[in-house]
Amino acid sequence: MSYELLGITVLWIFLFGYLIVASIDFGAGFFSYVSSITGKRHIINNVIERYLSPVWEVTNVFLIFFYVGLVGFFPDAAYYYGTALLVPGSLATILLAIRGSYYAFSTYGFKNNRVYMFLYGVSGWLIPAALSTVLAVSEGGYITEQGGSITFAFGKLFTNIYPYSVILLALVSVLYISAMFLTYYAAKAEDSAALEVVRKYALFWSTPTILASLFVFYAIRGHNLDHFNNMVSNAWMFILSFLFFLIAVFCVWKRRNYGWAFACVVLQFGFAWFGYGKAHLPYVLYPYVNIHDSITNPSMATALIVVFILGLLILIPSLFLLLRLFLFDANYVKGNKTKA
Amino acid sequence: MFNYDPVLFSRILTGLTLFVHIIYATIGVGVPLIIALAEWIGIKRNDPHYLLMARRWARGFTVTVAVGVVTGTAIGLQLSLLWPNFMRVAGQAIALPLFMETFAFFVEAIFLGIYLYTWDRFKNRMVHFLLLIPVAIGSSASAFFITTVNAFMNAPRGFDMVEGQMTNIQPLLAMFNPAMPTKVSHVLVTAYVTSAFLLAAIAAIAAIAMLRGRNHTYYKKALRLTMTSALVFALASALIGDLSGKYLHEYQPEKLAAAEWHFETTDKASLILGGILTEENEVKFAIKIPFALSILAGSTPDTVVKGLNEVPPDELPPLRPTHYFFDSMVFIGIYLTLVALWYVIWQRRKRKTGKPISRMLLWAIVIGAPLAVMAIESGWMFAEIGRQPWILWKVMTVAEGATTSNHVDTMLWLFALLYAVLTLTAIRVLIRMFKDNPAEEEIAALGIEGGTKI
């Protein structure tokens, strides 16, 4: 495997990790806020808070990891995206800042402050939408280079249909992924009242998610035919993705195997994500940045990969410990205060 | 200011983000170490006061970490958004420590999450204490890696520049450049000093309030722990500061000369404190310490210190800010050392005389906290302004590294608003956290009134 393929695969895996953990996190924040309006907060809040509190800080790191890795492996990407995306990038940063800090202010300082809850609930929901516009931009047509200067056609984002489809998918899939996870977590906590609420959320958001996915397929066809054709030639991945979606929804519908249902959700998005990514290659940005020409020098690439492997040796046991203490520890999940 | 200049606005916005972030980053690096000290003493002496101290500090720490994380995310993204040309070129050589930083931070984030939610979960209290070690190591390692990048900007190594492209890259040489040892150690110990003073100030404020009749050993213990550590780290920063002078003399003599308004290349150069610089580059009203600059630069009065007259005018940093920021950093450093020393001397004599702590000393400690933060800010301002006009010392100018996009000015206002709101809310949350729930009430509620005698 070449450096560039290894590099982009690792980065894509981490971005997928972000997609899952951030969706759970952001969706939960959003549900928490919405439930405070509809008066159901007392039912589901325990489950949400118990999961979110210890892990909120970890979520952000997945994104930073992807971004720093991208800049490290493909410095050209930093140049093109950095120059072009000042405004959307800054707005996404501001949303991330509001979400991260107001979550902490609300959890550790002012409990049940409506304004704080609104700020982190809504900003979190919008972050994936803001970030996903970068995926739309990567399809080409927005960033152009002429005579060494880079321009970004911001207005085109609003007149094309493809960005809308991606944003729509981001908005609904966040809620779907999160609700599916919370269903599993509530079931594990044996909190049947919360389970009833979040299970309904999960089923409710499943249909919009699959419709939005189809919409993206349709929109990309008109936007970047090459990418669309590549996706069609990897159709098996998308078909598998759809099958896992069916299994996941079926299990939740039948009120059984919630854990497997969530695993299927991960696989559903995994196959779609890697199918999309594989078809996107070799381009990181159509048509200016491709992984073969933009890869950093071999000595830096080697160094980054070595560090990555060493880093994983520390990271995987740490993450495992985190999950063991807060996700797989039945007493903690159920809220029992027992000494381990 | 009225002509749109992306370079200028990029500099202001980056400066603003760093100005805000460095406060939280300093707390993030220093406070875990002091929490660890408190918890360790608490377990060793079986003193619930110290354990409560660790717990209370950790609560406040969480809030500052949150703002630190998001402002750190901002500066990370702004590196590409505001300095894309710099990242494209320099990223070839210096991406490695940036990448390592994310791992260090990952570890810190994971273990902080675990630490905060497992206070009563382990039978053996040592297990909980041990969870803090990766947090402290992770945050200090983050500072290490990021400061390495800044050191690289001051002393770029590990590549050859051919037609605007870096070739023949050696990532480790780029990381372990000549500026790295002094810069990293200076950043780390000053973070510990500042954090110690911030925590000491909280205890001192409570102690001042308590001079009106009430009294509690909790605050005495907190003060003793923080001020003793402050003294140790303040002395260490003085030593490292001296080494930094020697580094500058060797590798960036222009920066040292600018900090000291040193124009003529001479031996027996004197150190200038304060003063003003006239239009004709004459220094007036300054305190001059004979030979001191030569000694700072090379340990002997005979050391020849390069003067600014040898520097091409277009490569000079702005002289006034460079000198004043350098001076404020040094003055505050001296002040903090003296206050910590005063406290430790009082502490020793108290054993014999039993004299209670004076109100003046308490106030000196309280004032030390904002001053310490100002010293950190001044130090960074000096480091960055003194490097002008270079973004990569003698390789790339700031103007060459900046973005060319429009709207940097609008982004500046947006971020300024964001930082103001975040900082005000953080202060509000912290004040409420410590004021509405004072330690003595928590002690009473927990029934740990006794503790051990101090």
mmCIF file of C-alpha atoms in Angstrom, chain A residues 11 14 53-54 56-58 60-62 64-65 67-69 71-73 75-76 78-83 85-87 89-91 93-94 96-98 100-102 104-105 107-110 113 116 295-297 299-300 303-304 307-308 311-312 314-315 318-319 321-322 324-326 329 332 338-340, chain B residues 59 62-63 65-67 69-70 73-74 76-82 84-85 87-88 91-96 98-103 105-114 116-118 120-123 131 168-171 403-408 411 414-415 418 421-422 425-426 428-429 432-433:
data_model
loop_
_atom_site.group_PDB
_atom_site.id
_atom_site.type_symbol
_atom_site.label_atom_id
_atom_site.label_comp_id
_atom_site.label_asym_id
_atom_site.label_seq_id
_atom_site.Cartn_x
_atom_site.Cartn_y
_atom_site.Cartn_z
ATOM 1 C CA LEU A 11 -7.740 9.814 7.862
ATOM 2 C CA PHE A 14 -10.876 8.794 11.805
ATOM 3 C CA SER A 53 -20.596 13.677 30.372
ATOM 4 C CA PRO A 54 -17.437 11.583 30.413
ATOM 5 C CA TRP A 56 -17.727 15.007 25.359
ATOM 6 C CA GLU A 57 -14.121 16.068 25.153
ATOM 7 C CA VAL A 58 -13.059 13.017 23.185
ATOM 8 C CA ASN A 60 -13.702 16.877 19.236
ATOM 9 C CA VAL A 61 -10.335 15.183 19.036
ATOM 10 C CA PHE A 62 -11.448 12.901 16.210
ATOM 11 C CA ILE A 64 -8.858 17.644 14.987
ATOM 12 C CA PHE A 65 -7.044 14.425 14.289
ATOM 13 C CA TYR A 67 -7.769 17.842 10.070
ATOM 14 C CA VAL A 68 -4.182 17.816 11.354
ATOM 15 C CA GLY A 69 -3.521 14.541 9.578
ATOM 16 C CA VAL A 71 -2.677 18.970 6.552
ATOM 17 C CA GLY A 72 0.284 16.768 7.437
ATOM 18 C CA PHE A 73 -0.135 14.162 4.720
ATOM 19 C CA PRO A 75 -0.152 20.073 2.622
ATOM 20 C CA ASP A 76 -1.702 21.189 -0.684
ATOM 21 C CA ALA A 78 -4.433 22.914 3.534
ATOM 22 C CA TYR A 79 -3.500 25.502 0.955
ATOM 23 C CA TYR A 80 -6.520 25.164 -1.321
ATOM 24 C CA TYR A 81 -9.163 24.571 1.317
ATOM 25 C CA GLY A 82 -7.587 27.048 3.705
ATOM 26 C CA THR A 83 -7.577 29.864 1.199
ATOM 27 C CA LEU A 85 -12.949 28.217 2.988
ATOM 28 C CA LEU A 86 -12.147 31.107 5.319
ATOM 29 C CA VAL A 87 -15.763 32.076 5.865
ATOM 30 C CA GLY A 89 -14.485 27.273 8.025
ATOM 31 C CA SER A 90 -14.642 30.105 10.525
ATOM 32 C CA LEU A 91 -18.401 29.707 10.948
ATOM 33 C CA THR A 93 -15.251 26.790 14.122
ATOM 34 C CA ILE A 94 -17.546 29.216 15.913
ATOM 35 C CA LEU A 96 -17.823 24.071 17.467
ATOM 36 C CA ALA A 97 -16.721 26.619 20.043
ATOM 37 C CA ILE A 98 -20.249 27.411 21.162
ATOM 38 C CA GLY A 100 -18.157 22.656 23.285
ATOM 39 C CA SER A 101 -18.072 25.420 25.833
ATOM 40 C CA TYR A 102 -21.793 25.762 26.454
ATOM 41 C CA ALA A 104 -19.526 22.362 29.757
ATOM 42 C CA PHE A 105 -21.047 25.545 31.160
ATOM 43 C CA THR A 107 -23.257 20.581 32.678
ATOM 44 C CA TYR A 108 -20.800 21.860 35.278
ATOM 45 C CA GLY A 109 -22.083 25.331 36.019
ATOM 46 C CA PHE A 110 -25.646 26.358 35.313
ATOM 47 C CA ASN A 113 -30.356 27.005 31.995
ATOM 48 C CA TYR A 116 -27.294 27.450 27.478
ATOM 49 C CA ILE A 295 1.352 13.728 -0.784
ATOM 50 C CA THR A 296 4.003 15.194 1.483
ATOM 51 C CA ASN A 297 7.656 14.186 1.155
ATOM 52 C CA SER A 299 10.435 11.178 5.090
ATOM 53 C CA MET A 300 7.530 13.126 6.626
ATOM 54 C CA ALA A 303 7.436 9.738 10.262
ATOM 55 C CA LEU A 304 3.701 10.404 10.404
ATOM 56 C CA VAL A 307 3.881 8.104 14.993
ATOM 57 C CA PHE A 308 0.426 7.003 14.047
ATOM 58 C CA GLY A 311 -0.061 6.587 18.951
ATOM 59 C CA LEU A 312 -2.590 3.831 18.325
ATOM 60 C CA ILE A 314 -1.540 4.185 23.500
ATOM 61 C CA LEU A 315 -4.882 5.236 22.171
ATOM 62 C CA SER A 318 -7.194 4.152 26.586
ATOM 63 C CA LEU A 319 -10.348 4.224 24.502
ATOM 64 C CA LEU A 321 -10.790 1.697 29.193
ATOM 65 C CA LEU A 322 -13.134 4.615 28.614
ATOM 66 C CA ARG A 324 -15.373 -0.281 29.568
ATOM 67 C CA LEU A 325 -15.995 2.157 32.393
ATOM 68 C CA PHE A 326 -18.865 4.122 30.904
ATOM 69 C CA ASP A 329 -20.123 -1.251 32.825
ATOM 70 C CA TYR A 332 -22.495 2.689 35.703
ATOM 71 C CA THR A 338 -21.112 0.922 43.415
ATOM 72 C CA LYS A 339 -17.407 0.705 43.824
ATOM 73 C CA ALA A 340 -15.658 -1.193 41.091
ATOM 74 C CA ARG B 59 -14.370 21.007 38.864
ATOM 75 C CA THR B 62 -13.191 21.249 33.597
ATOM 76 C CA VAL B 63 -14.756 24.562 32.650
ATOM 77 C CA VAL B 65 -10.565 22.947 29.675
ATOM 78 C CA ALA B 66 -13.760 23.301 27.669
ATOM 79 C CA VAL B 67 -12.885 26.829 26.587
ATOM 80 C CA VAL B 69 -10.376 22.951 23.757
ATOM 81 C CA VAL B 70 -12.557 25.141 21.613
ATOM 82 C CA THR B 73 -9.582 24.069 17.833
ATOM 83 C CA ALA B 74 -9.950 27.616 16.552
ATOM 84 C CA GLY B 76 -5.632 24.911 14.802
ATOM 85 C CA LEU B 77 -8.085 25.624 12.000
ATOM 86 C CA GLN B 78 -6.941 29.223 11.690
ATOM 87 C CA LEU B 79 -3.431 27.994 10.914
ATOM 88 C CA SER B 80 -4.807 26.797 7.594
ATOM 89 C CA LEU B 81 -7.519 29.394 7.140
ATOM 90 C CA LEU B 82 -5.293 32.402 7.757
ATOM 91 C CA PRO B 84 -2.397 28.633 3.993
ATOM 92 C CA ASN B 85 0.841 29.537 2.231
ATOM 93 C CA MET B 87 1.209 25.666 6.062
ATOM 94 C CA ARG B 88 1.743 24.496 2.504
ATOM 95 C CA GLY B 91 3.851 21.681 6.754
ATOM 96 C CA GLN B 92 6.362 19.644 4.771
ATOM 97 C CA ALA B 93 8.808 19.854 7.658
ATOM 98 C CA ILE B 94 6.828 20.498 10.819
ATOM 99 C CA ALA B 95 3.616 18.480 10.473
ATOM 100 C CA LEU B 96 5.012 15.780 12.744
ATOM 101 C CA LEU B 98 1.324 18.920 15.185
ATOM 102 C CA PHE B 99 0.210 15.370 14.548
ATOM 103 C CA MET B 100 1.763 14.156 17.801
ATOM 104 C CA GLU B 101 -0.035 16.880 19.689
ATOM 105 C CA THR B 102 -3.387 15.428 18.697
ATOM 106 C CA PHE B 103 -2.377 12.118 20.251
ATOM 107 C CA PHE B 105 -4.466 15.670 23.613
ATOM 108 C CA PHE B 106 -6.451 12.538 22.851
ATOM 109 C CA VAL B 107 -4.925 10.813 25.865
ATOM 110 C CA GLU B 108 -5.523 13.847 28.053
ATOM 111 C CA ALA B 109 -9.161 14.077 26.981
ATOM 112 C CA ILE B 110 -9.859 10.398 27.578
ATOM 113 C CA PHE B 111 -8.315 10.282 31.032
ATOM 114 C CA LEU B 112 -9.773 13.597 32.141
ATOM 115 C CA GLY B 113 -13.200 12.211 31.307
ATOM 116 C CA ILE B 114 -12.477 9.094 33.306
ATOM 117 C CA LEU B 116 -13.835 13.390 36.629
ATOM 118 C CA TYR B 117 -16.423 10.647 36.826
ATOM 119 C CA THR B 118 -14.672 8.057 38.942
ATOM 120 C CA ASP B 120 -15.741 7.239 44.352
ATOM 121 C CA ARG B 121 -15.514 4.316 42.018
ATOM 122 C CA PHE B 122 -12.303 2.633 43.134
ATOM 123 C CA LYS B 123 -11.652 1.059 46.508
ATOM 124 C CA LEU B 131 -5.712 8.402 36.290
ATOM 125 C CA ASN B 168 15.660 16.971 1.898
ATOM 126 C CA ILE B 169 13.382 16.974 4.921
ATOM 127 C CA GLN B 170 14.402 15.572 8.291
ATOM 128 C CA PRO B 171 11.329 15.762 10.523
ATOM 129 C CA THR B 403 -3.983 34.236 3.185
ATOM 130 C CA THR B 404 -5.160 36.385 0.320
ATOM 131 C CA SER B 405 -8.858 35.919 0.933
ATOM 132 C CA ASN B 406 -11.413 38.596 1.589
ATOM 133 C CA HIS B 407 -13.486 38.901 4.749
ATOM 134 C CA VAL B 408 -10.691 38.316 7.255
ATOM 135 C CA MET B 411 -14.128 37.062 10.775
ATOM 136 C CA LEU B 414 -17.045 37.537 14.807
ATOM 137 C CA PHE B 415 -14.275 35.796 16.708
ATOM 138 C CA LEU B 418 -17.203 34.848 20.406
ATOM 139 C CA VAL B 421 -18.905 35.882 25.288
ATOM 140 C CA LEU B 422 -17.063 32.656 26.101
ATOM 141 C CA THR B 425 -19.558 33.126 30.665
ATOM 142 C CA ALA B 426 -16.612 31.078 31.878
ATOM 143 C CA ARG B 428 -19.479 33.757 35.579
ATOM 144 C CA VAL B 429 -19.623 29.978 35.876
ATOM 145 C CA ARG B 432 -20.569 30.854 40.948
ATOM 146 C CA MET B 433 -18.854 27.504 41.338
#
